[in-house]
Short mmCIF file of C-alpha atoms in Angstrom, two decimals:
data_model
loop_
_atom_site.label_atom_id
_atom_site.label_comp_id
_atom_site.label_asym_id
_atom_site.label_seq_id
_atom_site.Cartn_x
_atom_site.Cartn_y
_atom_site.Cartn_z
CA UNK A 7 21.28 17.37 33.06
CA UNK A 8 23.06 16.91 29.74
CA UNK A 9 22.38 13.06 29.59
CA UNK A 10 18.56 13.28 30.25
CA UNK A 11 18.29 16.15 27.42
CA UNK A 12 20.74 13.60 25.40
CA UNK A 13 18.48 10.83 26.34
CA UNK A 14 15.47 12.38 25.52
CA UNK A 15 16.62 13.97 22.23
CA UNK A 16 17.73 10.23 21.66
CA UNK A 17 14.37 8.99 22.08
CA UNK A 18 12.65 11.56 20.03
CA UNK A 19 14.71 10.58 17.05
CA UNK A 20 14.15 6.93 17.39
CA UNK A 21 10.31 7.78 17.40
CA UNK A 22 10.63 10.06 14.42
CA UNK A 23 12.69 7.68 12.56
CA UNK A 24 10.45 4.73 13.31
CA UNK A 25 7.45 6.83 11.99
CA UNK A 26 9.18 7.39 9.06
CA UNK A 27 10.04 3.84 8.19
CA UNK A 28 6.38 3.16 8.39
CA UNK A 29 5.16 5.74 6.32
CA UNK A 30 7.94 4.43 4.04
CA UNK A 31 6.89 0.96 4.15
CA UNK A 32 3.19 1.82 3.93
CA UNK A 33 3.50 4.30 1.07
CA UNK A 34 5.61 1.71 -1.16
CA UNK A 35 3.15 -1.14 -0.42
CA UNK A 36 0.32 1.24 -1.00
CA UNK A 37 1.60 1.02 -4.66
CA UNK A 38 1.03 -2.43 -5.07
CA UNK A 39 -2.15 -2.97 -2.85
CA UNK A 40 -5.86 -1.86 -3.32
CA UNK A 41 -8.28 -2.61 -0.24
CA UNK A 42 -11.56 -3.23 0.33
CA UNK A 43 -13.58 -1.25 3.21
CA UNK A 44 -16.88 -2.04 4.49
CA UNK A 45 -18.85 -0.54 6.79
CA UNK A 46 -21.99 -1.04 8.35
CA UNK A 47 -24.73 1.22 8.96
CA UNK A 48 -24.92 0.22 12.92
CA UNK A 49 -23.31 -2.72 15.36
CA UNK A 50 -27.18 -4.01 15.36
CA UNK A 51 -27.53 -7.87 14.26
CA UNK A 52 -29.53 -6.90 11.14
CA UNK A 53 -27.23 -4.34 9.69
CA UNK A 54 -23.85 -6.73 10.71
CA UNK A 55 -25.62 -9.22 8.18
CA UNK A 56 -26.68 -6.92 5.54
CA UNK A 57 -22.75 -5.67 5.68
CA UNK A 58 -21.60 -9.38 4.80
CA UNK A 59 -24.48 -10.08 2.25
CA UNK A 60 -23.13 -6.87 0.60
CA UNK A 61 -19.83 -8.41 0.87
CA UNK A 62 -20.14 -11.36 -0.17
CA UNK A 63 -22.20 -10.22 -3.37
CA UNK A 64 -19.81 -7.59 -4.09
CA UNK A 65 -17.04 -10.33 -3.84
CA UNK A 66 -18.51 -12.94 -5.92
CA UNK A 67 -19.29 -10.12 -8.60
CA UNK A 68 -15.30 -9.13 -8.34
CA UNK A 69 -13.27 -11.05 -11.65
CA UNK A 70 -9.86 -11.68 -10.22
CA UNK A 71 -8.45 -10.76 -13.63
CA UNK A 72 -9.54 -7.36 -12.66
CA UNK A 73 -6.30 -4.97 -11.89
CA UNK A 74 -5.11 -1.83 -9.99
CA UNK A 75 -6.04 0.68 -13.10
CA UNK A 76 -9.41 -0.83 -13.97
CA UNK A 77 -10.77 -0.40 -9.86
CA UNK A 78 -11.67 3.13 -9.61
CA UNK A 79 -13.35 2.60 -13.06
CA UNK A 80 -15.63 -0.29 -11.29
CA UNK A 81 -17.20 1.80 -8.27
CA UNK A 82 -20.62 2.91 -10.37
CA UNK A 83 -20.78 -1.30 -10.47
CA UNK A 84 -20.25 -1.73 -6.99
CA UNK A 85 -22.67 0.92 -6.03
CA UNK A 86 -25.13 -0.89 -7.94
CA UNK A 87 -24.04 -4.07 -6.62
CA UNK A 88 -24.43 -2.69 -2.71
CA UNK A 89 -27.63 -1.01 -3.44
CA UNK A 90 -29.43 -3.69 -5.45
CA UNK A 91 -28.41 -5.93 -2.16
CA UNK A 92 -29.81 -3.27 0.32
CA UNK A 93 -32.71 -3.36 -1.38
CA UNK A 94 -33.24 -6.63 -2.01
CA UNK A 95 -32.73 -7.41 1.81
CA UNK A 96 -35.37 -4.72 2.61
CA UNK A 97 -33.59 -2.15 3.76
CA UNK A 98 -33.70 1.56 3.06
CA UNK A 99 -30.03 2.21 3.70
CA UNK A 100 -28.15 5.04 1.79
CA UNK A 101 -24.27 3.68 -0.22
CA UNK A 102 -21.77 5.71 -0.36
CA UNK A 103 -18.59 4.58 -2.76
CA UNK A 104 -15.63 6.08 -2.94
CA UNK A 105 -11.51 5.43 -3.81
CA UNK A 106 -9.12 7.16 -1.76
CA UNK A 107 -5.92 6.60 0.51
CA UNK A 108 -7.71 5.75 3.85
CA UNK A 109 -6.08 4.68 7.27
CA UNK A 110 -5.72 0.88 8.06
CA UNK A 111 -4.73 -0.97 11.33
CA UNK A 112 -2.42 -3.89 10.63
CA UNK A 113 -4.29 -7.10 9.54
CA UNK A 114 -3.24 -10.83 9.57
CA UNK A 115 -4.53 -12.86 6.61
CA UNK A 116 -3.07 -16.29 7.23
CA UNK A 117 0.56 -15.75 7.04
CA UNK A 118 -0.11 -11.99 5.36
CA UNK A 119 0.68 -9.42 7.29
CA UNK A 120 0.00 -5.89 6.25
CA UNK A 121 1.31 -2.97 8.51
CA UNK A 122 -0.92 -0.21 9.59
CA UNK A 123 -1.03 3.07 7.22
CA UNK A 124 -2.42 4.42 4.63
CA UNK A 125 -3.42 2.08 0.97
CA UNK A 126 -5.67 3.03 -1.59
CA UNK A 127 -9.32 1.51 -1.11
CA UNK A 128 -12.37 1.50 -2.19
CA UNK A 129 -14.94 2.35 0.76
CA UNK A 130 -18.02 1.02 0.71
CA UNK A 131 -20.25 3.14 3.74
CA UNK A 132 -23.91 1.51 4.27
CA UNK A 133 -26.77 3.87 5.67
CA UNK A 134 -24.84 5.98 8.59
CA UNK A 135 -21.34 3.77 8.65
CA UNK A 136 -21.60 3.94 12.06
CA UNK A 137 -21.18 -0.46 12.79
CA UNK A 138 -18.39 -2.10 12.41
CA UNK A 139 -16.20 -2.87 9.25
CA UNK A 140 -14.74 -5.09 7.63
CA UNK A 141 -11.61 -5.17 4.67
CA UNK A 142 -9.79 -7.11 2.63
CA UNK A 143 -7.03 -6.70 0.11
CA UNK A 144 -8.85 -6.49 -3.49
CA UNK A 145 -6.12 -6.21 -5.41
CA UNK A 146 -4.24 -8.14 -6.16
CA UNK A 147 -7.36 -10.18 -5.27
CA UNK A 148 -6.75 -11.09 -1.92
CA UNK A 149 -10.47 -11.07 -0.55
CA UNK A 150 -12.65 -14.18 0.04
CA UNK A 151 -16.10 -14.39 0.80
CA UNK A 152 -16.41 -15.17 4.72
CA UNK A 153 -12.44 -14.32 5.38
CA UNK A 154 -10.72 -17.29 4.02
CA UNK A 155 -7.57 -16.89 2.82
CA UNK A 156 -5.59 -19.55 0.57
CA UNK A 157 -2.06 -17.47 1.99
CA UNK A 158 0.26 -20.06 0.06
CA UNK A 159 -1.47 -18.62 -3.12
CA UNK A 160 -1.64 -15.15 -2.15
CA UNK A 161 2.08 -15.54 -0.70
CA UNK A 162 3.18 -16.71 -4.17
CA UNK A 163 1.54 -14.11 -6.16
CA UNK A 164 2.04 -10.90 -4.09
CA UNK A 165 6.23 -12.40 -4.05
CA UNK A 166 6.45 -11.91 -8.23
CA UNK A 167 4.53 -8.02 -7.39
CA UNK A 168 6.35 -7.33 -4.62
CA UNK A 169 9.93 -6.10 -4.16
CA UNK A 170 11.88 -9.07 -1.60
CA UNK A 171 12.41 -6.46 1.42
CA UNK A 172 8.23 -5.33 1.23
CA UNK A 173 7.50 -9.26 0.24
CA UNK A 174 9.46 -10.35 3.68
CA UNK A 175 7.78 -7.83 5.61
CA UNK A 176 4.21 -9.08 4.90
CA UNK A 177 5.26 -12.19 4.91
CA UNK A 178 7.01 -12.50 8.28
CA UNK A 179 4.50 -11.12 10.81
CA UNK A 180 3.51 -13.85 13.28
CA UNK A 181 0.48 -13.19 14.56
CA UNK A 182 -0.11 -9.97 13.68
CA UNK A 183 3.10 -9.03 14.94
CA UNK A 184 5.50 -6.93 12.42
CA UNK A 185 9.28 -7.36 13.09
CA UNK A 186 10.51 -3.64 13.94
CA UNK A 187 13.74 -2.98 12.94
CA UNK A 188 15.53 0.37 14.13
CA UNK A 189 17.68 2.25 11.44
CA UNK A 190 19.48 5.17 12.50
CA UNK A 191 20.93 6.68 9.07
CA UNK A 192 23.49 8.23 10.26
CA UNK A 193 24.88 5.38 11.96
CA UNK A 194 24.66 3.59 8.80
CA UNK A 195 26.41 6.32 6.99
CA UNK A 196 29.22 6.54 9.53
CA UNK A 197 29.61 2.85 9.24
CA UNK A 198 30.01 2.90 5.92
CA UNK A 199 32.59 5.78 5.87
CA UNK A 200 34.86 2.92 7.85
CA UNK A 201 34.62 0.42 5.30
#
């Protein structure tokens, strides 16, 4: 009985401690990283397109000398960016902008990995949000209109932002994939009584 309540107990703590490393990891990249959050008033083939023409206007509109500080100042722009486009395509959809810390799933950009948490973004909610998104990384400016991704580039400039242990994590995904690495600090703290 005392080895399945030791092996269970054992498991917990590997589960709590691997939660932790990701909030870790998430919060520190969160730092560096700003993202970009679309959504689409429905999954229909009409608001799907008006969700990219927002996009792809609010993307070409974007100066990539723009940086972390100067984001939440832009969201009156991109309202009237997103709106202008709604309107413009014919629609009579409500936009909704905001900059908080929302959740993300991990994404693959190329060779970029990022790991699922929670980054700073700017949302950008068309008519009910109810269709499905799409994000990028807008700073440092990471987003492309229709997904493309020059990685080298992005690899080289998020390696001089980044500190080397977050830099190899993004980098080093392969295929979405994030290597997991189990710490146990008191394991590492015993070890390093013995040296």
């Amino acid at each position: 009985m005392k080895k399945i309540v030791f092996a269970a107990l054992s498991l917990v703590c590997a589960f709590m401690c691997a939660l932790s490393y990701a909030s870790e990891t998430s919060d520190r990249l969160s730092r560096d990283i700003v993202r970009l959050h679309i959504i689409a008033n429905s999954d229909s083939e009409e608001d799907q397109a008006l969700k990219l023409r927002v996009r792809d206007r609010l993307l070409s509109s974007t100066s990539s000398e723009l940086s972390k500080e100067d984001i939440p100042s832009m969201l009156d722009e991109y309202r009237r960016i997103a709106e202008e486009e709604v309107r413009e395509s014919g629609y009579d959809q409500s936009v909704n902008v905001e900059y908080g810390r929302f959740d993300f799933p991990t994404k693959s950009y190329g060779r970029l990995t990022y790991p699922a948490g929670e980054y700073d973004a700017v949302r950008i909610t068309l008519g009910d949000g109810a269709g499905q998104n799409w994000w990028c990384v807008l700073f440092p400016p990471l987003c492309y209109v229709r997904g493309s991704v020059d990685s080298e580039a992005a690899a080289e400039e998020l390696k001089a932002m980044l500190s080397p242990e977050d830099y190899e994590l993004i980098t080093s995904g392969e295929g979405g994939r994030l290597p997991v690495k189990v710490k146990f600090k008191i394991v590492e703290w015993i070890n390093s009584i013995g040296r």
